[in-house]
Short mmCIF file of N, CA and C in Angstrom, two decimals:
data_model
loop_
_atom_site.label_atom_id
_atom_site.label_comp_id
_atom_site.label_asym_id
_atom_site.label_seq_id
_atom_site.Cartn_x
_atom_site.Cartn_y
_atom_site.Cartn_z
N ALA A 1 -123.73 241.05 76.44
CA ALA A 1 -123.50 240.38 76.21
C ALA A 1 -124.78 240.35 75.06
N PHE A 2 -126.08 239.71 75.53
CA PHE A 2 -126.96 239.58 75.34
C PHE A 2 -127.30 240.52 73.81
N GLY A 3 -126.63 241.58 74.76
CA GLY A 3 -127.32 243.36 72.94
C GLY A 3 -126.59 242.78 71.82
N LEU A 4 -124.81 242.52 72.64
CA LEU A 4 -124.12 242.26 71.31
C LEU A 4 -124.89 240.80 69.98
N PHE A 5 -125.11 239.81 70.71
CA PHE A 5 -125.22 238.66 69.80
C PHE A 5 -127.00 239.57 69.21
N SER A 6 -127.26 240.09 69.78
CA SER A 6 -128.74 239.92 69.63
C SER A 6 -128.89 240.85 68.51
N GLY A 7 -127.89 242.01 67.96
CA GLY A 7 -126.83 242.56 67.10
C GLY A 7 -126.46 242.45 65.70
N LEU A 8 -126.02 241.35 66.65
CA LEU A 8 -124.71 240.48 64.93
C LEU A 8 -125.79 239.75 64.95
N SER A 9 -126.45 238.88 65.70
CA SER A 9 -127.64 237.93 64.05
C SER A 9 -128.57 238.90 63.35
N LEU A 10 -128.97 240.01 63.67
CA LEU A 10 -129.90 240.88 63.33
C LEU A 10 -129.33 241.35 61.61
N PHE A 11 -128.06 241.80 62.31
CA PHE A 11 -126.75 242.33 61.22
C PHE A 11 -126.69 241.06 59.64
N LEU A 12 -126.30 240.64 60.61
CA LEU A 12 -126.84 239.85 59.19
C LEU A 12 -127.28 239.29 58.52
N SER A 13 -129.16 239.00 59.59
CA SER A 13 -129.76 238.40 58.71
C SER A 13 -130.54 239.76 58.04
N ILE A 14 -129.84 241.00 57.88
CA ILE A 14 -130.23 242.01 57.09
C ILE A 14 -129.36 241.92 56.39
N ARG A 15 -128.47 241.88 56.40
CA ARG A 15 -127.44 241.72 55.39
C ARG A 15 -127.88 240.84 54.15
N THR A 16 -128.06 238.92 54.96
CA THR A 16 -128.44 238.59 53.77
C THR A 16 -130.12 238.66 53.01
N THR A 17 -130.60 239.02 53.61
CA THR A 17 -132.02 239.42 52.70
C THR A 17 -131.84 240.42 51.63
N THR A 18 -131.32 242.05 52.06
CA THR A 18 -131.07 242.30 51.06
C THR A 18 -130.47 241.91 50.21
N HIS A 19 -129.49 241.76 50.37
CA HIS A 19 -129.00 241.29 49.02
C HIS A 19 -129.30 240.08 48.20
N ALA A 20 -130.69 239.65 49.16
CA ALA A 20 -131.31 238.39 48.20
C ALA A 20 -132.34 239.14 48.01
N ALA A 21 -133.02 240.62 48.19
CA ALA A 21 -133.56 241.66 47.73
C ALA A 21 -133.64 241.73 46.29
N HIS A 22 -132.16 242.14 46.21
CA HIS A 22 -131.27 242.87 44.65
C HIS A 22 -131.03 241.59 43.87
N GLN A 23 -130.82 240.12 44.04
CA GLN A 23 -130.76 239.36 42.91
C GLN A 23 -131.99 238.77 42.58
N ALA A 24 -133.45 238.99 43.43
CA ALA A 24 -134.85 238.89 42.67
C ALA A 24 -134.37 240.03 40.86
N PRO A 25 -134.45 240.80 40.73
CA PRO A 25 -134.89 241.06 39.23
C PRO A 25 -133.52 241.01 38.65
N MET A 26 -132.48 240.60 39.31
CA MET A 26 -131.87 239.24 37.93
C MET A 26 -131.15 238.36 37.37
N LEU A 27 -132.47 237.93 38.97
CA LEU A 27 -133.10 236.28 38.82
C LEU A 27 -134.82 236.41 37.54
N GLU A 28 -135.05 237.74 37.71
CA GLU A 28 -136.13 237.84 36.61
C GLU A 28 -135.18 237.28 35.05
N ILE A 29 -134.62 238.65 34.46
CA ILE A 29 -134.14 238.98 33.68
C ILE A 29 -132.90 237.96 33.17
N ALA A 30 -132.79 237.20 34.42
CA ALA A 30 -131.67 236.57 33.70
C ALA A 30 -132.34 235.49 32.71
N ALA A 31 -133.52 234.52 33.56
CA ALA A 31 -135.09 233.37 33.31
C ALA A 31 -135.12 234.25 32.03
N ARG A 32 -135.60 235.21 31.94
CA ARG A 32 -136.50 235.80 30.62
C ARG A 32 -135.96 236.00 29.34
N GLN A 33 -134.33 235.63 29.07
CA GLN A 33 -133.31 235.77 28.54
C GLN A 33 -133.33 234.62 27.04
N ARG A 34 -134.27 233.67 28.18
CA ARG A 34 -134.27 232.43 27.54
C ARG A 34 -135.86 232.85 26.55
N THR A 35 -136.85 232.90 26.50
CA THR A 35 -138.19 233.92 26.32
C THR A 35 -136.98 234.27 25.58
N LEU A 36 -136.84 235.40 25.25
CA LEU A 36 -136.17 236.30 24.01
C LEU A 36 -135.87 236.13 23.24
N ALA A 37 -134.52 234.60 23.43
CA ALA A 37 -134.22 234.50 22.39
C ALA A 37 -134.52 233.52 21.53
N GLU A 38 -135.76 233.18 21.83
CA GLU A 38 -136.47 232.07 21.24
C GLU A 38 -137.56 232.93 20.46
N THR A 39 -138.00 234.21 21.03
CA THR A 39 -139.31 235.18 20.19
C THR A 39 -138.39 236.11 19.28
N TYR A 40 -137.29 236.08 19.32
CA TYR A 40 -136.02 236.48 18.27
C TYR A 40 -136.65 236.03 17.24
N THR A 41 -135.95 234.64 17.26
CA THR A 41 -135.77 233.54 15.98
C THR A 41 -137.27 233.61 16.12
N LYS A 42 -138.15 233.67 16.38
CA LYS A 42 -139.72 233.49 15.56
C LYS A 42 -139.91 234.20 15.28
N ASP A 43 -139.86 235.72 15.80
CA ASP A 43 -140.01 237.08 14.54
C ASP A 43 -138.70 237.11 13.84
N ILE A 44 -137.45 236.34 13.42
CA ILE A 44 -136.69 236.29 12.02
C ILE A 44 -137.38 235.48 11.05
N LEU A 45 -138.14 234.21 11.67
CA LEU A 45 -138.32 233.29 10.43
C LEU A 45 -139.72 234.19 10.04
N LEU A 46 -140.64 234.62 10.94
CA LEU A 46 -141.63 235.49 10.49
C LEU A 46 -141.42 236.25 9.72
N GLN A 47 -141.23 237.09 9.85
CA GLN A 47 -140.92 238.86 8.66
C GLN A 47 -140.02 237.72 7.52
N ARG A 48 -138.95 236.73 8.02
CA ARG A 48 -138.75 236.02 6.55
C ARG A 48 -139.78 235.96 5.88
N ALA A 49 -140.88 235.31 6.31
CA ALA A 49 -141.99 234.90 5.56
C ALA A 49 -143.49 235.87 5.54
N GLY A 50 -143.06 237.22 5.03
CA GLY A 50 -143.50 238.33 5.17
C GLY A 50 -144.75 238.86 6.35
N VAL A 51 -144.67 238.16 7.04
CA VAL A 51 -145.62 237.95 8.42
C VAL A 51 -144.96 239.82 9.19
N GLN A 52 -145.21 240.47 9.77
CA GLN A 52 -144.72 241.80 10.15
C GLN A 52 -144.12 241.11 12.06
N ALA A 53 -143.20 241.79 11.77
CA ALA A 53 -142.55 241.31 13.47
C ALA A 53 -141.72 242.53 13.55
N ASP A 54 -140.83 242.23 14.67
CA ASP A 54 -139.89 243.16 15.38
C ASP A 54 -138.45 242.45 15.85
N PRO A 55 -137.76 242.03 15.33
CA PRO A 55 -136.57 241.26 16.10
C PRO A 55 -135.55 242.02 16.16
N ALA A 56 -135.30 243.62 15.41
CA ALA A 56 -133.69 244.56 15.65
C ALA A 56 -134.64 244.42 17.34
N THR A 57 -135.98 245.13 17.87
CA THR A 57 -136.11 245.21 19.21
C THR A 57 -135.85 244.57 20.06
N ILE A 58 -136.42 242.77 19.62
CA ILE A 58 -136.08 241.53 20.65
C ILE A 58 -134.57 241.65 20.74
N ALA A 59 -133.73 241.53 19.36
CA ALA A 59 -132.12 241.42 20.30
C ALA A 59 -131.56 242.55 20.31
N SER A 60 -132.22 244.28 20.17
CA SER A 60 -132.11 245.07 21.43
C SER A 60 -132.14 244.77 23.04
N LEU A 61 -133.39 244.01 23.48
CA LEU A 61 -133.47 243.99 24.36
C LEU A 61 -133.06 242.34 25.09
N LEU A 62 -132.07 241.51 24.28
CA LEU A 62 -131.33 240.78 24.83
C LEU A 62 -129.87 241.04 24.54
N GLN A 63 -129.65 242.59 24.05
CA GLN A 63 -128.49 242.99 24.22
C GLN A 63 -128.41 244.01 25.30
N GLN A 64 -128.90 244.44 25.67
CA GLN A 64 -128.89 245.72 27.45
C GLN A 64 -129.39 245.24 28.38
N SER A 65 -130.19 243.58 28.08
CA SER A 65 -130.20 242.29 29.24
C SER A 65 -128.93 242.11 29.65
N ALA A 66 -128.45 242.04 28.97
CA ALA A 66 -126.47 240.55 29.21
C ALA A 66 -125.89 242.14 29.87
N SER A 67 -126.42 242.70 29.02
CA SER A 67 -124.80 243.64 29.55
C SER A 67 -125.42 244.84 31.18
N ALA A 68 -126.37 244.63 31.24
CA ALA A 68 -127.22 244.99 32.92
C ALA A 68 -126.78 243.65 34.07
N LEU A 69 -126.84 242.30 33.40
CA LEU A 69 -126.68 240.72 33.83
C LEU A 69 -125.57 241.49 34.46
N LEU A 70 -124.79 241.62 33.70
CA LEU A 70 -122.91 241.74 34.11
C LEU A 70 -122.45 243.16 34.50
N LEU A 71 -122.49 244.43 34.43
CA LEU A 71 -122.17 245.70 34.33
C LEU A 71 -122.66 246.11 35.48
N GLY A 72 -124.28 246.10 36.04
CA GLY A 72 -125.56 246.73 36.69
C GLY A 72 -125.92 247.51 35.64
N GLY A 73 -127.13 248.40 36.24
CA GLY A 73 -127.37 249.29 35.67
C GLY A 73 -128.86 248.99 34.90
N VAL A 74 -129.62 249.16 34.39
CA VAL A 74 -131.71 248.63 33.63
C VAL A 74 -131.29 248.44 32.53
N ALA A 75 -132.75 247.08 33.37
CA ALA A 75 -132.22 246.40 31.83
C ALA A 75 -134.10 246.77 31.74
N PRO A 76 -133.63 246.27 30.40
CA PRO A 76 -135.41 247.14 29.33
C PRO A 76 -136.22 246.37 29.86
N ALA A 77 -137.70 247.70 29.92
CA ALA A 77 -138.63 245.88 30.34
C ALA A 77 -139.29 245.78 29.04
N GLU A 78 -140.18 244.26 28.73
CA GLU A 78 -140.92 244.56 27.38
C GLU A 78 -142.24 244.54 28.25
N ASP A 79 -142.59 244.81 26.08
CA ASP A 79 -143.96 245.11 26.27
C ASP A 79 -144.47 243.50 26.85
N GLY A 80 -145.61 244.70 27.68
CA GLY A 80 -146.42 244.03 28.45
C GLY A 80 -146.12 242.37 29.38
N ASP A 81 -144.77 242.48 29.24
CA ASP A 81 -144.46 241.71 30.94
C ASP A 81 -143.78 242.10 31.34
N ASP A 82 -143.27 242.89 31.91
CA ASP A 82 -142.63 243.75 33.21
C ASP A 82 -141.68 245.14 33.07
N ASP A 83 -141.36 245.54 34.03
CA ASP A 83 -141.25 246.86 34.20
C ASP A 83 -139.82 247.38 33.92
N GLU A 84 -139.37 247.26 33.43
CA GLU A 84 -137.88 247.96 33.64
C GLU A 84 -137.08 247.92 34.91
N ALA A 85 -135.93 247.21 35.01
CA ALA A 85 -135.59 246.02 36.34
C ALA A 85 -134.12 247.10 36.32
N ARG A 86 -133.91 247.28 37.66
CA ARG A 86 -132.88 247.42 38.69
C ARG A 86 -131.63 247.06 39.07
N MET A 87 -130.08 246.54 38.72
CA MET A 87 -130.00 246.04 39.69
C MET A 87 -128.04 245.82 39.59
N PRO A 88 -127.81 245.30 40.60
CA PRO A 88 -126.19 246.20 40.98
C PRO A 88 -125.47 244.42 39.93
N ALA A 89 -123.98 245.10 39.62
CA ALA A 89 -123.30 244.14 39.10
C ALA A 89 -123.41 243.01 39.36
N ALA A 90 -122.85 242.55 37.35
CA ALA A 90 -122.70 240.70 38.46
C ALA A 90 -122.01 240.32 39.93
N THR A 91 -121.81 239.50 40.30
CA THR A 91 -120.74 239.13 41.64
C THR A 91 -120.37 237.78 41.45
N GLY A 92 -118.97 237.24 41.39
CA GLY A 92 -118.19 236.15 40.52
C GLY A 92 -117.59 235.44 39.55
N MET A 93 -116.55 235.53 39.53
CA MET A 93 -116.42 234.63 39.17
C MET A 93 -117.15 234.02 37.88
N LEU A 94 -117.45 232.39 38.40
CA LEU A 94 -118.72 231.87 37.88
C LEU A 94 -119.55 232.73 36.47
N LEU A 95 -120.43 233.15 37.51
CA LEU A 95 -121.24 233.98 37.15
C LEU A 95 -120.72 234.88 35.27
N LYS A 96 -119.54 235.88 35.66
CA LYS A 96 -119.38 236.81 34.85
C LYS A 96 -118.93 236.20 33.67
N ARG A 97 -118.12 235.23 33.70
CA ARG A 97 -117.48 234.15 32.76
C ARG A 97 -119.13 233.97 31.98
N GLN A 98 -120.48 233.59 32.22
CA GLN A 98 -121.51 232.96 31.96
C GLN A 98 -121.88 233.94 32.01
N ILE A 99 -122.33 235.16 32.43
CA ILE A 99 -123.20 235.91 31.43
C ILE A 99 -121.99 236.43 30.39
N SER A 100 -121.04 237.18 30.90
CA SER A 100 -120.26 237.50 29.13
C SER A 100 -120.48 236.55 27.99
N GLN A 101 -120.23 235.29 27.84
CA GLN A 101 -120.68 234.01 27.55
C GLN A 101 -121.98 234.55 26.40
N GLU A 102 -123.20 234.59 27.16
CA GLU A 102 -124.07 234.90 27.10
C GLU A 102 -124.50 236.21 25.62
N GLY A 103 -123.83 236.76 26.48
CA GLY A 103 -123.98 238.09 25.64
C GLY A 103 -123.22 238.04 24.01
N ARG A 104 -122.24 237.63 24.25
CA ARG A 104 -121.63 237.11 22.88
C ARG A 104 -121.99 235.64 21.91
N LEU A 105 -122.94 235.24 22.39
CA LEU A 105 -123.80 234.52 22.08
C LEU A 105 -125.28 235.48 21.63
N VAL A 106 -125.97 236.25 22.19
CA VAL A 106 -127.03 237.13 21.65
C VAL A 106 -126.45 237.88 20.76
N HIS A 107 -124.90 238.65 20.67
CA HIS A 107 -124.15 239.52 19.24
C HIS A 107 -124.48 238.35 17.99
N ASP A 108 -123.91 236.79 18.56
CA ASP A 108 -124.15 236.32 16.82
C ASP A 108 -125.59 235.59 17.00
N LEU A 109 -126.49 235.47 17.93
CA LEU A 109 -127.36 235.37 17.27
C LEU A 109 -127.69 236.40 16.19
N ALA A 110 -128.26 237.50 16.69
CA ALA A 110 -128.29 238.68 16.76
C ALA A 110 -127.58 238.86 14.89
N ALA A 111 -126.22 239.03 14.88
CA ALA A 111 -126.23 238.74 13.55
C ALA A 111 -126.01 237.49 12.56
N THR A 112 -126.65 236.65 13.08
CA THR A 112 -127.07 235.18 11.91
C THR A 112 -128.59 235.72 11.12
N GLY A 113 -129.80 236.24 12.70
CA GLY A 113 -130.83 236.78 11.83
C GLY A 113 -130.57 238.04 10.90
N VAL A 114 -129.94 239.16 11.11
CA VAL A 114 -129.50 239.66 10.15
C VAL A 114 -129.05 239.39 9.08
N ALA A 115 -127.98 238.77 9.46
CA ALA A 115 -128.19 237.46 7.97
C ALA A 115 -128.63 237.23 6.73
N LEU A 116 -129.64 236.01 7.28
CA LEU A 116 -130.76 235.47 7.31
C LEU A 116 -131.87 236.10 6.51
N LEU A 117 -132.01 237.81 7.19
CA LEU A 117 -132.98 238.83 6.13
C LEU A 117 -133.03 239.03 5.48
N ALA A 118 -131.09 239.34 5.19
CA ALA A 118 -130.67 240.42 4.39
C ALA A 118 -130.18 239.41 2.88
N GLY A 119 -130.00 237.38 3.25
CA GLY A 119 -130.15 236.85 2.08
C GLY A 119 -128.62 236.20 2.60
N LYS A 120 -127.84 236.22 3.21
CA LYS A 120 -126.85 236.56 3.27
C LYS A 120 -126.41 234.81 2.91
N ARG A 121 -125.49 234.35 2.79
CA ARG A 121 -125.15 232.74 2.97
C ARG A 121 -124.11 232.15 3.49
N GLY A 122 -123.28 230.87 3.91
CA GLY A 122 -122.54 230.96 3.94
C GLY A 122 -121.82 231.09 5.80
N PRO A 123 -120.77 230.52 6.09
CA PRO A 123 -120.51 230.67 7.25
C PRO A 123 -120.57 232.66 7.68
N MET A 124 -120.52 232.48 9.16
CA MET A 124 -120.05 233.28 10.21
C MET A 124 -119.23 233.72 10.74
N ARG A 125 -118.57 234.49 11.06
CA ARG A 125 -117.25 235.26 12.01
C ARG A 125 -118.08 235.18 13.24
N LEU A 126 -118.62 234.04 14.12
CA LEU A 126 -119.34 234.19 15.69
C LEU A 126 -117.94 234.12 16.45
N THR A 127 -118.91 235.28 17.55
CA THR A 127 -117.62 235.69 18.64
C THR A 127 -117.59 235.10 19.71
N ALA A 128 -117.98 233.59 20.03
CA ALA A 128 -118.65 232.87 21.43
C ALA A 128 -118.15 231.74 21.31
N ARG A 129 -117.39 231.77 19.90
CA ARG A 129 -116.10 230.13 20.67
C ARG A 129 -116.86 229.02 19.57
N GLU A 130 -118.11 228.83 19.69
CA GLU A 130 -118.23 228.15 18.96
C GLU A 130 -118.08 227.39 17.50
N HIS A 131 -118.21 226.53 17.59
CA HIS A 131 -117.82 225.85 16.68
C HIS A 131 -118.81 224.90 15.72
N LEU A 132 -119.99 225.38 14.63
CA LEU A 132 -120.55 224.86 14.12
C LEU A 132 -120.18 224.38 13.05
N PRO A 133 -121.07 223.36 12.52
CA PRO A 133 -120.21 222.48 10.59
C PRO A 133 -120.40 223.49 9.69
N PRO A 134 -119.59 223.77 9.33
CA PRO A 134 -119.90 225.51 8.28
C PRO A 134 -120.69 225.29 7.03
N ARG A 135 -121.57 223.79 6.81
CA ARG A 135 -122.49 222.95 5.84
C ARG A 135 -123.57 223.88 6.75
N LEU A 136 -123.70 224.33 7.63
CA LEU A 136 -125.03 225.27 7.87
C LEU A 136 -125.78 225.40 7.52
N THR A 137 -127.21 225.92 7.00
CA THR A 137 -128.20 226.75 6.45
C THR A 137 -128.08 228.22 7.61
N GLN A 138 -128.24 229.67 7.15
CA GLN A 138 -128.28 230.77 8.18
C GLN A 138 -129.91 229.90 9.25
N ILE A 139 -130.79 229.63 8.79
CA ILE A 139 -132.00 228.67 9.50
C ILE A 139 -131.70 227.63 10.17
N GLN A 140 -130.38 227.30 9.92
CA GLN A 140 -129.71 225.80 10.97
C GLN A 140 -129.00 226.67 12.20
N ARG A 141 -128.53 227.72 11.62
CA ARG A 141 -127.24 228.34 12.57
C ARG A 141 -127.74 228.94 13.23
N LEU A 142 -129.27 229.59 12.71
CA LEU A 142 -129.73 230.69 13.52
C LEU A 142 -130.17 229.68 14.69
N ILE A 143 -131.31 228.35 14.95
CA ILE A 143 -131.92 227.86 15.44
C ILE A 143 -130.84 227.01 16.55
N VAL A 144 -129.88 226.63 15.77
CA VAL A 144 -128.64 225.97 17.26
C VAL A 144 -128.15 227.84 17.74
N LEU A 145 -128.03 228.65 17.54
CA LEU A 145 -127.11 230.24 18.41
C LEU A 145 -128.55 229.87 18.77
N THR A 146 -130.47 230.00 18.18
CA THR A 146 -131.01 230.47 19.92
C THR A 146 -131.09 228.92 21.40
N GLY A 147 -130.85 227.95 20.50
CA GLY A 147 -130.10 226.87 21.69
C GLY A 147 -128.94 226.65 22.34
N LEU A 148 -127.93 227.43 22.19
CA LEU A 148 -127.13 227.42 22.97
C LEU A 148 -127.49 228.55 23.30
N THR A 149 -127.83 229.83 23.02
CA THR A 149 -128.22 231.34 24.30
C THR A 149 -129.21 230.94 25.22
N SER A 150 -130.58 230.01 25.10
CA SER A 150 -131.18 229.55 26.11
C SER A 150 -130.62 228.56 26.85
N ASN A 151 -129.60 228.37 26.61
CA ASN A 151 -128.68 226.58 27.07
C ASN A 151 -128.36 227.79 28.28
N VAL A 152 -127.18 228.31 27.77
CA VAL A 152 -126.52 229.70 28.07
C VAL A 152 -127.16 230.21 29.48
N SER A 153 -128.35 230.80 29.39
CA SER A 153 -129.71 232.09 30.26
C SER A 153 -130.28 230.98 30.76
N LEU A 154 -130.13 229.59 30.67
CA LEU A 154 -130.56 228.48 31.60
C LEU A 154 -129.39 228.93 32.89
N ASN A 155 -128.76 228.75 32.90
CA ASN A 155 -127.39 228.47 33.10
C ASN A 155 -126.94 229.57 34.26
N VAL A 156 -126.69 230.50 33.89
CA VAL A 156 -127.21 231.89 34.77
C VAL A 156 -127.95 232.05 35.46
N ALA A 157 -128.90 231.43 35.41
CA ALA A 157 -130.45 231.46 36.28
C ALA A 157 -129.83 230.89 37.56
N ARG A 158 -129.82 229.42 36.39
CA ARG A 158 -128.79 228.19 38.15
C ARG A 158 -127.97 228.99 38.66
N THR A 159 -127.45 229.58 38.21
CA THR A 159 -125.52 229.98 38.65
C THR A 159 -126.48 231.54 40.14
N MET A 160 -126.61 231.80 39.65
CA MET A 160 -128.22 232.31 40.55
C MET A 160 -128.09 232.24 41.44
N GLY A 161 -129.46 231.16 41.56
CA GLY A 161 -130.58 230.66 42.58
C GLY A 161 -129.98 229.61 43.57
N GLN A 162 -128.23 228.63 42.78
CA GLN A 162 -127.16 228.54 44.34
C GLN A 162 -126.60 229.52 44.92
N ALA A 163 -126.19 230.71 44.47
CA ALA A 163 -126.05 231.44 45.20
C ALA A 163 -126.42 231.73 45.62
N ASP A 164 -127.87 232.28 45.16
CA ASP A 164 -128.85 232.27 46.35
C ASP A 164 -129.23 231.45 47.57
N ASP A 165 -129.22 230.87 47.15
CA ASP A 165 -129.81 229.41 48.67
C ASP A 165 -128.39 229.11 49.41
N ALA A 166 -126.43 228.98 48.63
CA ALA A 166 -125.65 229.05 49.13
C ALA A 166 -125.53 230.21 50.35
N ARG A 167 -126.13 231.61 49.62
CA ARG A 167 -126.48 232.92 50.93
C ARG A 167 -126.98 232.68 52.70
N VAL A 168 -127.78 232.04 51.88
CA VAL A 168 -129.44 232.15 52.70
C VAL A 168 -128.74 230.35 54.24
N SER A 169 -127.98 229.89 53.54
CA SER A 169 -127.60 228.33 54.07
C SER A 169 -126.75 228.73 54.94
N ARG A 170 -125.59 229.75 54.48
CA ARG A 170 -124.13 230.63 55.55
C ARG A 170 -125.12 231.67 56.20
N LEU A 171 -126.02 231.73 56.65
CA LEU A 171 -127.27 232.61 57.17
C LEU A 171 -127.53 232.31 57.89
N ILE A 172 -128.18 230.46 58.18
CA ILE A 172 -128.75 229.68 58.75
C ILE A 172 -127.30 229.44 59.90
N ARG A 173 -126.09 229.02 59.31
CA ARG A 173 -125.38 227.92 60.00
C ARG A 173 -124.62 229.32 60.94
N GLN A 174 -125.00 230.83 60.41
CA GLN A 174 -123.82 231.61 60.87
C GLN A 174 -125.65 232.30 62.38
N GLN A 175 -126.46 231.68 62.49
CA GLN A 175 -126.82 231.92 63.48
C GLN A 175 -127.45 230.93 64.03
N ILE A 176 -126.97 229.52 64.18
CA ILE A 176 -126.63 228.43 64.88
C ILE A 176 -125.75 228.96 65.49
N LEU A 177 -124.25 229.35 64.87
CA LEU A 177 -123.24 228.89 65.68
C LEU A 177 -123.66 230.50 66.89
N LEU A 178 -123.88 231.78 66.78
CA LEU A 178 -124.26 232.81 67.57
C LEU A 178 -125.18 232.19 68.75
N GLY A 179 -125.54 231.14 68.31
CA GLY A 179 -127.14 230.94 68.93
C GLY A 179 -126.33 229.33 70.28
N ILE A 180 -125.62 229.18 69.21
CA ILE A 180 -124.25 228.11 70.19
C ILE A 180 -122.93 228.62 71.46
N LEU A 181 -122.90 230.07 71.39
CA LEU A 181 -121.79 230.94 71.47
C LEU A 181 -123.04 231.95 72.13
N GLY A 182 -123.58 232.38 72.24
CA GLY A 182 -125.25 233.05 73.49
C GLY A 182 -125.31 232.15 74.28
N LEU A 183 -125.62 230.69 73.68
CA LEU A 183 -125.82 229.56 74.94
C LEU A 183 -124.90 229.87 75.69
N LEU A 184 -123.46 229.45 75.60
CA LEU A 184 -122.40 229.13 76.19
C LEU A 184 -121.86 230.41 76.67
N VAL A 185 -122.32 231.34 76.31
CA VAL A 185 -121.12 233.02 77.18
C VAL A 185 -122.25 233.93 78.30
N PHE A 186 -123.91 232.94 78.23
CA PHE A 186 -125.14 233.42 79.17
C PHE A 186 -124.55 232.35 80.31
N GLY A 187 -124.60 230.57 79.71
CA GLY A 187 -123.93 230.22 80.26
C GLY A 187 -122.79 230.23 81.89
N LEU A 188 -121.33 230.51 81.20
CA LEU A 188 -120.59 230.90 82.20
C LEU A 188 -121.21 232.32 82.53
N LEU A 189 -121.68 232.61 82.33
CA LEU A 189 -121.73 234.31 82.95
C LEU A 189 -122.57 233.87 84.23
N SER A 190 -123.72 233.04 84.26
CA SER A 190 -124.48 232.93 85.74
C SER A 190 -124.20 231.78 86.34
#
C-alpha cells in the first residue's frame, strides 16, 4: 500500500511539473507580444519619418507567435532577445479565445501600419470586432490598436499564469489528500 501511495504521489508530481515546464516558453512568448506590438508601432512611425526601420519583420514575428501560441509549433526568435520556442497548442476555451482575438488584433495592427505607410486615409475594415470612431486618423487608429493588442497580450499571459497557479494548487490538494489517505490506510493496517 505504501508503494501504491508513493507511486501515485510521484506520478502526480511529475505530470504537473512536466506540464509547467512546457508552459514557460508559452508564457515568455505571450509576454513578448506586448513589447512587439509597441515596437511595431514605433518602427512604423520611424519609417514614416524616413528613419530606417523594419516593421514588416516585427509584424511577421507577432503573427507567427500568435499562431504558435494558439495552434502549437515554433514561435520565431527575436533578434537579440531570445531563441525560438517550440510549444504545445493552447488549452482551455478562455485562453484559445484570447489568443484568437490577439491574432485578429495583430492582423488589424499590421494592416493599419501598412495603410499608414502607403498614405491611405479613412477607416479600414477591422477583423477583431473593434468599434473605433471613423474619424480617427491612421496614426490614432494605430495607437489605439497597439494599446488593444498590448492589453489582450497581457490578458493571455495572465490567463496562462493563473492556469499554472491552479495546477500547482490542485497538486498540493491531491498530495494532502494522498497523505491523509495513506495515514488512514496505514493506521488501519497496523
